[in-house]
Coordinates of C-alpha atoms and ligand atoms in Angstrom, one line a residue:
M1 CA 0.1 -54.7 30.7
I2 CA 3.4 -56.6 29.6
R3 CA 6.5 -54.7 30.3
F4 CA 10.4 -55.3 29.1
K5 CA 13.3 -54.1 30.0
S6 CA 16.1 -52.6 27.5
D7 CA 19.4 -51.1 28.8
K8 CA 18.1 -47.5 30.3
E9 CA 13.9 -47.9 30.3
D10 CA 11.6 -50.3 31.4
K11 CA 8.6 -49.6 28.6
P12 CA 5.2 -51.4 28.3
I13 CA 5.1 -53.4 25.0
L14 CA 1.6 -54.8 25.3
D15 CA -1.6 -52.9 26.4
Y16 CA -5.0 -54.9 26.8
S17 CA -6.2 -53.7 23.4
N18 CA -2.9 -55.4 21.8
L19 CA -3.2 -58.3 23.6
T20 CA -6.3 -59.1 23.0
F21 CA -5.5 -58.3 18.9
I22 CA -2.3 -61.0 19.8
R23 CA -4.7 -63.6 20.5
K24 CA -7.0 -63.4 17.6
L25 CA -4.2 -63.1 15.3
T26 CA -1.9 -66.3 16.6
R27 CA -5.7 -68.0 16.9
K28 CA -6.3 -67.3 13.0
M29 CA -3.1 -68.5 12.6
R30 CA -3.4 -72.0 13.7
D31 CA -6.8 -72.1 12.2
P32 CA -6.6 -74.6 9.7
K33 CA -8.7 -72.6 7.2
T34 CA -7.1 -69.5 7.9
K35 CA -3.4 -71.0 8.4
F36 CA -0.7 -68.6 8.3
D37 CA 1.7 -69.5 5.4
T38 CA 5.4 -68.9 6.9
K39 CA 6.6 -69.8 3.1
E40 CA 4.8 -66.4 1.6
F41 CA 5.8 -64.6 5.2
I42 CA 9.8 -65.9 4.3
N43 CA 9.0 -64.7 0.8
R44 CA 7.1 -61.5 1.0
G45 CA 8.0 -60.2 4.3
E46 CA 6.0 -57.9 6.4
D47 CA 3.4 -57.1 3.6
Y48 CA 2.0 -60.7 3.8
L49 CA 1.5 -60.4 7.4
F50 CA -0.1 -57.4 6.9
N51 CA -2.5 -58.4 4.6
Y52 CA -2.7 -61.4 6.0
T53 CA -4.0 -59.2 9.6
N54 CA -6.2 -57.3 7.0
K55 CA -7.8 -59.9 5.7
N56 CA -8.4 -62.5 9.1
V57 CA -8.7 -60.1 12.1
G58 CA -9.2 -56.3 11.1
S59 CA -7.8 -53.8 9.5
V60 CA -4.1 -52.5 10.0
D61 CA -3.8 -48.9 11.0
E62 CA -0.5 -47.1 11.3
K63 CA -0.4 -48.0 15.2
R64 CA -1.0 -51.3 14.6
R65 CA 1.3 -51.5 12.0
K66 CA 4.1 -50.3 14.1
F67 CA 3.1 -52.5 16.8
L68 CA 3.1 -55.6 14.0
K69 CA 6.7 -54.5 12.7
S70 CA 8.0 -54.3 16.4
L71 CA 6.6 -57.7 17.2
I72 CA 8.9 -59.2 14.2
F73 CA 11.9 -56.9 14.0
G74 CA 12.1 -55.7 17.1
I75 CA 13.4 -56.8 20.8
A76 CA 9.9 -57.1 21.7
A77 CA 9.4 -60.3 19.8
A78 CA 11.8 -62.1 22.1
A79 CA 9.4 -61.1 25.1
V80 CA 6.4 -62.0 23.6
V81 CA 6.8 -65.3 22.2
G82 CA 7.5 -66.3 25.7
V83 CA 4.3 -65.5 27.0
I84 CA 2.6 -66.6 23.6
P85 CA 3.5 -69.7 22.1
G86 CA 1.7 -68.8 18.8
L87 CA 3.9 -66.4 17.6
K88 CA 6.8 -68.9 17.5
V89 CA 5.9 -68.9 13.9
L90 CA 7.2 -65.4 13.4
V91 CA 10.6 -66.4 15.4
P92 CA 12.8 -69.0 13.9
P93 CA 14.0 -71.5 16.3
T94 CA 18.1 -71.8 16.6
V95 CA 19.3 -74.9 15.6
T96 CA 22.4 -76.1 18.0
V97 CA 22.6 -79.5 16.6
T98 CA 24.0 -81.3 13.3
S99 CA 22.6 -85.0 13.8
G100 CA 20.1 -85.2 11.1
F101 CA 21.6 -83.8 8.2
P102 CA 22.9 -85.5 5.4
K103 CA 26.9 -85.9 5.0
S104 CA 27.4 -84.5 1.4
L105 CA 31.2 -84.2 -0.7
L106 CA 31.5 -81.0 -2.3
V107 CA 32.1 -82.2 -6.0
D108 CA 32.9 -79.5 -9.3
S109 CA 30.9 -79.5 -12.1
S110 CA 32.4 -82.4 -13.4
G111 CA 31.7 -84.8 -10.4
N112 CA 35.3 -84.3 -9.1
P113 CA 36.1 -84.1 -5.3
I114 CA 36.9 -80.1 -4.4
K115 CA 40.3 -79.9 -2.9
A116 CA 40.6 -77.4 0.0
S117 CA 43.7 -76.3 -1.0
Q118 CA 43.0 -75.1 -4.1
I119 CA 39.8 -72.7 -3.3
P120 CA 41.5 -69.5 -3.7
V121 CA 41.6 -66.8 -0.9
N122 CA 39.4 -63.5 -0.7
S123 CA 37.5 -64.6 -4.5
P124 CA 35.6 -62.1 -5.4
F125 CA 33.5 -65.2 -7.4
I126 CA 30.1 -65.6 -5.8
V127 CA 31.2 -69.2 -5.0
I128 CA 27.7 -71.2 -4.0
F129 CA 26.5 -75.1 -3.5
E130 CA 23.1 -76.3 -2.3
Y131 CA 22.9 -78.0 1.3
P132 CA 20.7 -79.6 2.7
M133 CA 17.9 -79.1 0.7
T134 CA 18.2 -78.1 -3.3
G135 CA 17.5 -74.8 -3.6
E136 CA 18.7 -73.5 -0.8
P137 CA 22.5 -72.0 -1.9
N138 CA 25.3 -71.6 0.3
F139 CA 28.7 -69.4 -0.1
L140 CA 31.6 -71.2 0.3
I141 CA 34.4 -68.6 1.1
N142 CA 38.0 -69.2 1.8
L143 CA 39.0 -66.2 4.0
G144 CA 41.9 -64.2 3.8
D145 CA 43.5 -61.0 5.3
S146 CA 43.8 -57.6 3.5
S147 CA 47.5 -58.9 2.1
G148 CA 45.4 -62.0 0.7
K149 CA 47.1 -64.6 3.1
P150 CA 44.5 -67.3 4.4
V151 CA 43.0 -66.1 8.2
E152 CA 42.3 -68.6 10.8
I153 CA 38.8 -68.5 11.6
P154 CA 38.3 -69.7 15.2
S155 CA 35.1 -70.7 16.9
T156 CA 33.0 -67.8 17.8
I157 CA 30.0 -67.1 20.1
V158 CA 27.1 -65.9 17.4
E159 CA 24.3 -63.5 19.1
V160 CA 20.6 -63.7 17.4
P161 CA 19.8 -60.0 17.6
Q162 CA 15.7 -61.0 17.1
T163 CA 16.0 -62.9 20.6
G164 CA 18.9 -62.2 22.4
K165 CA 20.2 -66.2 22.0
T166 CA 23.5 -67.7 21.2
Y167 CA 24.8 -70.2 19.2
T168 CA 28.5 -71.4 18.8
F169 CA 29.9 -71.3 14.9
P170 CA 32.6 -74.1 14.9
G171 CA 35.2 -72.1 13.2
G172 CA 36.7 -72.2 9.6
V173 CA 38.3 -75.8 7.8
G174 CA 40.7 -76.9 5.9
P175 CA 44.6 -76.6 5.8
N176 CA 44.6 -73.2 7.1
K177 CA 41.1 -73.5 9.1
S178 CA 40.0 -70.9 6.9
I179 CA 37.5 -72.1 4.3
V180 CA 33.7 -71.2 6.0
A181 CA 30.4 -71.7 4.2
Y182 CA 27.1 -69.8 4.9
S183 CA 23.6 -69.4 3.9
A184 CA 23.3 -67.5 0.5
I185 CA 19.6 -66.8 1.6
C186 CA 19.2 -63.1 3.3
Q187 CA 18.1 -63.5 6.9
H188 CA 16.4 -60.1 6.3
L189 CA 13.4 -60.6 3.4
G190 CA 15.3 -63.8 1.6
C191 CA 17.1 -62.2 -1.3
T192 CA 19.7 -64.6 -2.7
P193 CA 22.7 -64.2 -5.2
P194 CA 24.1 -61.8 -7.0
Y195 CA 22.0 -59.4 -4.5
I196 CA 23.6 -60.9 -1.8
H197 CA 27.8 -61.3 -1.9
F198 CA 31.4 -61.6 -0.7
Y199 CA 32.9 -58.5 -0.9
P200 CA 36.8 -59.1 -0.6
P201 CA 38.8 -57.0 1.1
Q202 CA 39.8 -55.1 -2.2
Y203 CA 36.5 -54.1 -2.2
V204 CA 35.5 -53.2 1.2
G205 CA 36.8 -49.3 1.0
P206 CA 35.6 -46.0 0.7
S207 CA 36.4 -46.2 -3.2
Q208 CA 33.4 -48.7 -3.1
L209 CA 30.9 -46.1 -2.3
T210 CA 31.7 -44.2 -5.2
A211 CA 32.0 -47.2 -7.4
S212 CA 30.2 -47.9 -10.3
E213 CA 29.7 -52.0 -10.1
P214 CA 28.5 -52.9 -7.6
D215 CA 27.3 -49.4 -5.8
Q216 CA 25.6 -50.5 -3.1
L217 CA 27.9 -51.1 -0.4
T218 CA 26.5 -48.7 2.5
A219 CA 28.9 -46.1 4.7
A220 CA 26.7 -48.1 7.7
A221 CA 28.9 -51.3 6.7
L222 CA 32.1 -49.9 6.1
L223 CA 32.0 -48.1 9.7
A224 CA 30.5 -51.7 10.9
A225 CA 33.5 -53.5 9.1
K226 CA 36.3 -50.9 10.8
Q227 CA 34.6 -51.5 14.1
A228 CA 35.0 -55.1 14.2
K229 CA 38.1 -55.0 12.5
V230 CA 37.3 -57.2 10.1
P231 CA 38.6 -56.8 6.3
A232 CA 35.6 -58.1 4.6
L233 CA 31.8 -58.6 4.8
I234 CA 28.9 -60.4 3.0
H235 CA 26.4 -57.3 1.9
C236 CA 22.8 -57.5 0.8
D237 CA 22.7 -55.2 -1.7
C238 CA 18.9 -55.2 -1.8
H239 CA 18.5 -53.3 1.8
G240 CA 22.0 -53.0 3.1
S241 CA 22.2 -56.2 5.5
T242 CA 25.7 -56.6 6.6
Y243 CA 27.2 -60.0 7.8
D244 CA 30.8 -60.4 9.5
P245 CA 31.9 -63.5 7.4
Y246 CA 35.3 -64.1 10.3
H247 CA 32.6 -64.3 13.1
G248 CA 29.7 -66.9 12.3
G249 CA 28.1 -64.7 10.3
S250 CA 27.0 -62.4 12.8
V251 CA 24.9 -59.1 11.8
L252 CA 27.0 -56.3 11.6
T253 CA 24.4 -54.0 10.3
G254 CA 20.9 -54.3 10.0
P255 CA 17.8 -54.4 8.9
T256 CA 18.4 -58.1 9.1
V257 CA 17.7 -58.9 13.3
R258 CA 19.2 -62.3 12.3
P259 CA 22.9 -64.2 11.6
L260 CA 23.3 -66.1 8.3
P261 CA 22.6 -69.7 9.4
A262 CA 26.4 -71.5 8.8
V263 CA 26.9 -74.9 7.0
V264 CA 29.5 -77.3 9.2
L265 CA 31.9 -78.0 7.2
E266 CA 34.4 -81.2 7.6
W267 CA 37.9 -81.5 6.0
D268 CA 39.3 -85.2 5.5
S269 CA 43.1 -84.0 6.0
S270 CA 43.9 -86.9 3.8
T271 CA 42.2 -86.3 0.9
D272 CA 41.8 -82.7 1.2
Y273 CA 38.1 -83.0 0.8
L274 CA 35.3 -81.0 2.0
Y275 CA 32.1 -81.8 3.5
A276 CA 28.9 -80.4 4.6
I277 CA 27.6 -82.0 7.4
G278 CA 25.2 -79.8 9.2
A279 CA 24.2 -76.1 9.6
V280 CA 24.5 -73.9 12.6
G281 CA 22.3 -70.9 13.6
V282 CA 18.5 -69.7 13.0
A283 CA 16.5 -72.5 11.0
A284 CA 17.0 -72.1 7.4
Y285 CA 14.3 -74.3 6.8
P286 CA 11.1 -72.7 8.7
N287 CA 8.9 -74.8 7.2
G288 CA 8.0 -77.9 8.8
S289 CA 5.1 -80.7 8.1
N290 CA 2.9 -78.5 10.3
G291 CA 4.0 -75.4 8.9
V292 CA 5.7 -74.4 12.4
P293 CA 9.6 -73.4 11.8
T294 CA 11.8 -76.5 13.2
N295 CA 15.2 -77.5 14.0
N296 CA 14.7 -81.0 13.2
P297 CA 16.5 -81.4 10.1
N298 CA 14.6 -85.1 9.4
E299 CA 11.3 -83.2 9.5
D300 CA 12.4 -81.0 7.3
L301 CA 13.7 -83.0 4.8
S302 CA 10.4 -85.1 4.3
S303 CA 8.2 -81.6 3.5
S304 CA 7.7 -80.2 0.1
F305 CA 10.0 -77.4 0.2
G306 CA 12.5 -79.3 -1.8
S307 CA 14.6 -82.6 -2.0
P308 CA 17.7 -83.4 -0.3
V309 CA 21.1 -83.0 -2.1
G310 CA 22.2 -86.2 -1.1
D311 CA 25.7 -87.5 -1.0
K312 CA 27.2 -85.1 -3.0
T313 CA 26.6 -81.2 -3.6
T314 CA 28.1 -79.2 -6.5
V315 CA 30.1 -76.2 -6.4
Q316 CA 29.4 -73.4 -8.6
E317 CA 30.9 -70.4 -9.3
T318 CA 28.0 -68.1 -10.5
E319 CA 29.7 -64.7 -11.3
N320 CA 31.9 -62.2 -10.5
P321 CA 30.0 -59.0 -9.3
F322 CA 33.1 -56.4 -9.6
S323 CA 33.7 -55.2 -12.5
S324 CA 37.5 -57.0 -12.7
Ligands
FES1 S1 16.4 -58.8 2.0 FE1 16.8 -57.1 2.9 S2 18.8 -56.5 3.3 FE2 18.8 -58.7 2.4

């Protein structure tokens, strides 16, 4: 039996029947005839996994369902992945390098470079750009404190709750080192704006819980913001995942078990222009050419997932989800 240790207890995670079941499942996942579609899994989440398992391995009863859930979303994933390499398809790797990504200038809809000093602080508008592939939205945020002054964002060590691994977020850029960029794809089940968006400080408070629009900020998110001593949040209204934009997009509340991947920005102080030059975090591009997650952006860029944005990417203000 394989066991893992948590803070207080030593629990069994895989008995013999589970081990046999997992071996069968991973064999099917790797078999070209019954290949596991990672893209579908990212899009549809556990429902896809349950249906896949039902069809290819055998019926998924309640016990098995719980086991699969713990395998995907719980601490057990970290322990099991080390033992059964095939399961890596369920746990995307952490990207810690930036080489291989394109260098893209951030431009407005007319093609003019965006000037860092002109980006409003704590803007409630959803401001996104695609990078490094078309169709992959990222937030562009100029972070401030509760009185609207830009806040310098230092480099942070970010932990991935799913695996316990860490990586370094390089911090903010721009004249006040307050500009950050994160993937706008929720790492729980993939919701995108407007369902996931930035809640500036003026919208992070108890009154938001009863506001008519947006009305999904949870008490748990407010509490987490208070405990983390951060005035603003990125919150996914789909199921309540909350991320800390001041600390590398780290997880404040689940159900996500992965931080938001960050786009590495570069600021040219002589022109005030901004460039996207890389990414850090859990791989946002899980479909390598072999269908297995990869941390090689060159491989990702050559896949059929999308096309590279090239040396320029357009910043768009999509909408203000708040009533004023
Ligand atoms: S998709 Fe579920 S919380 Fe975002």
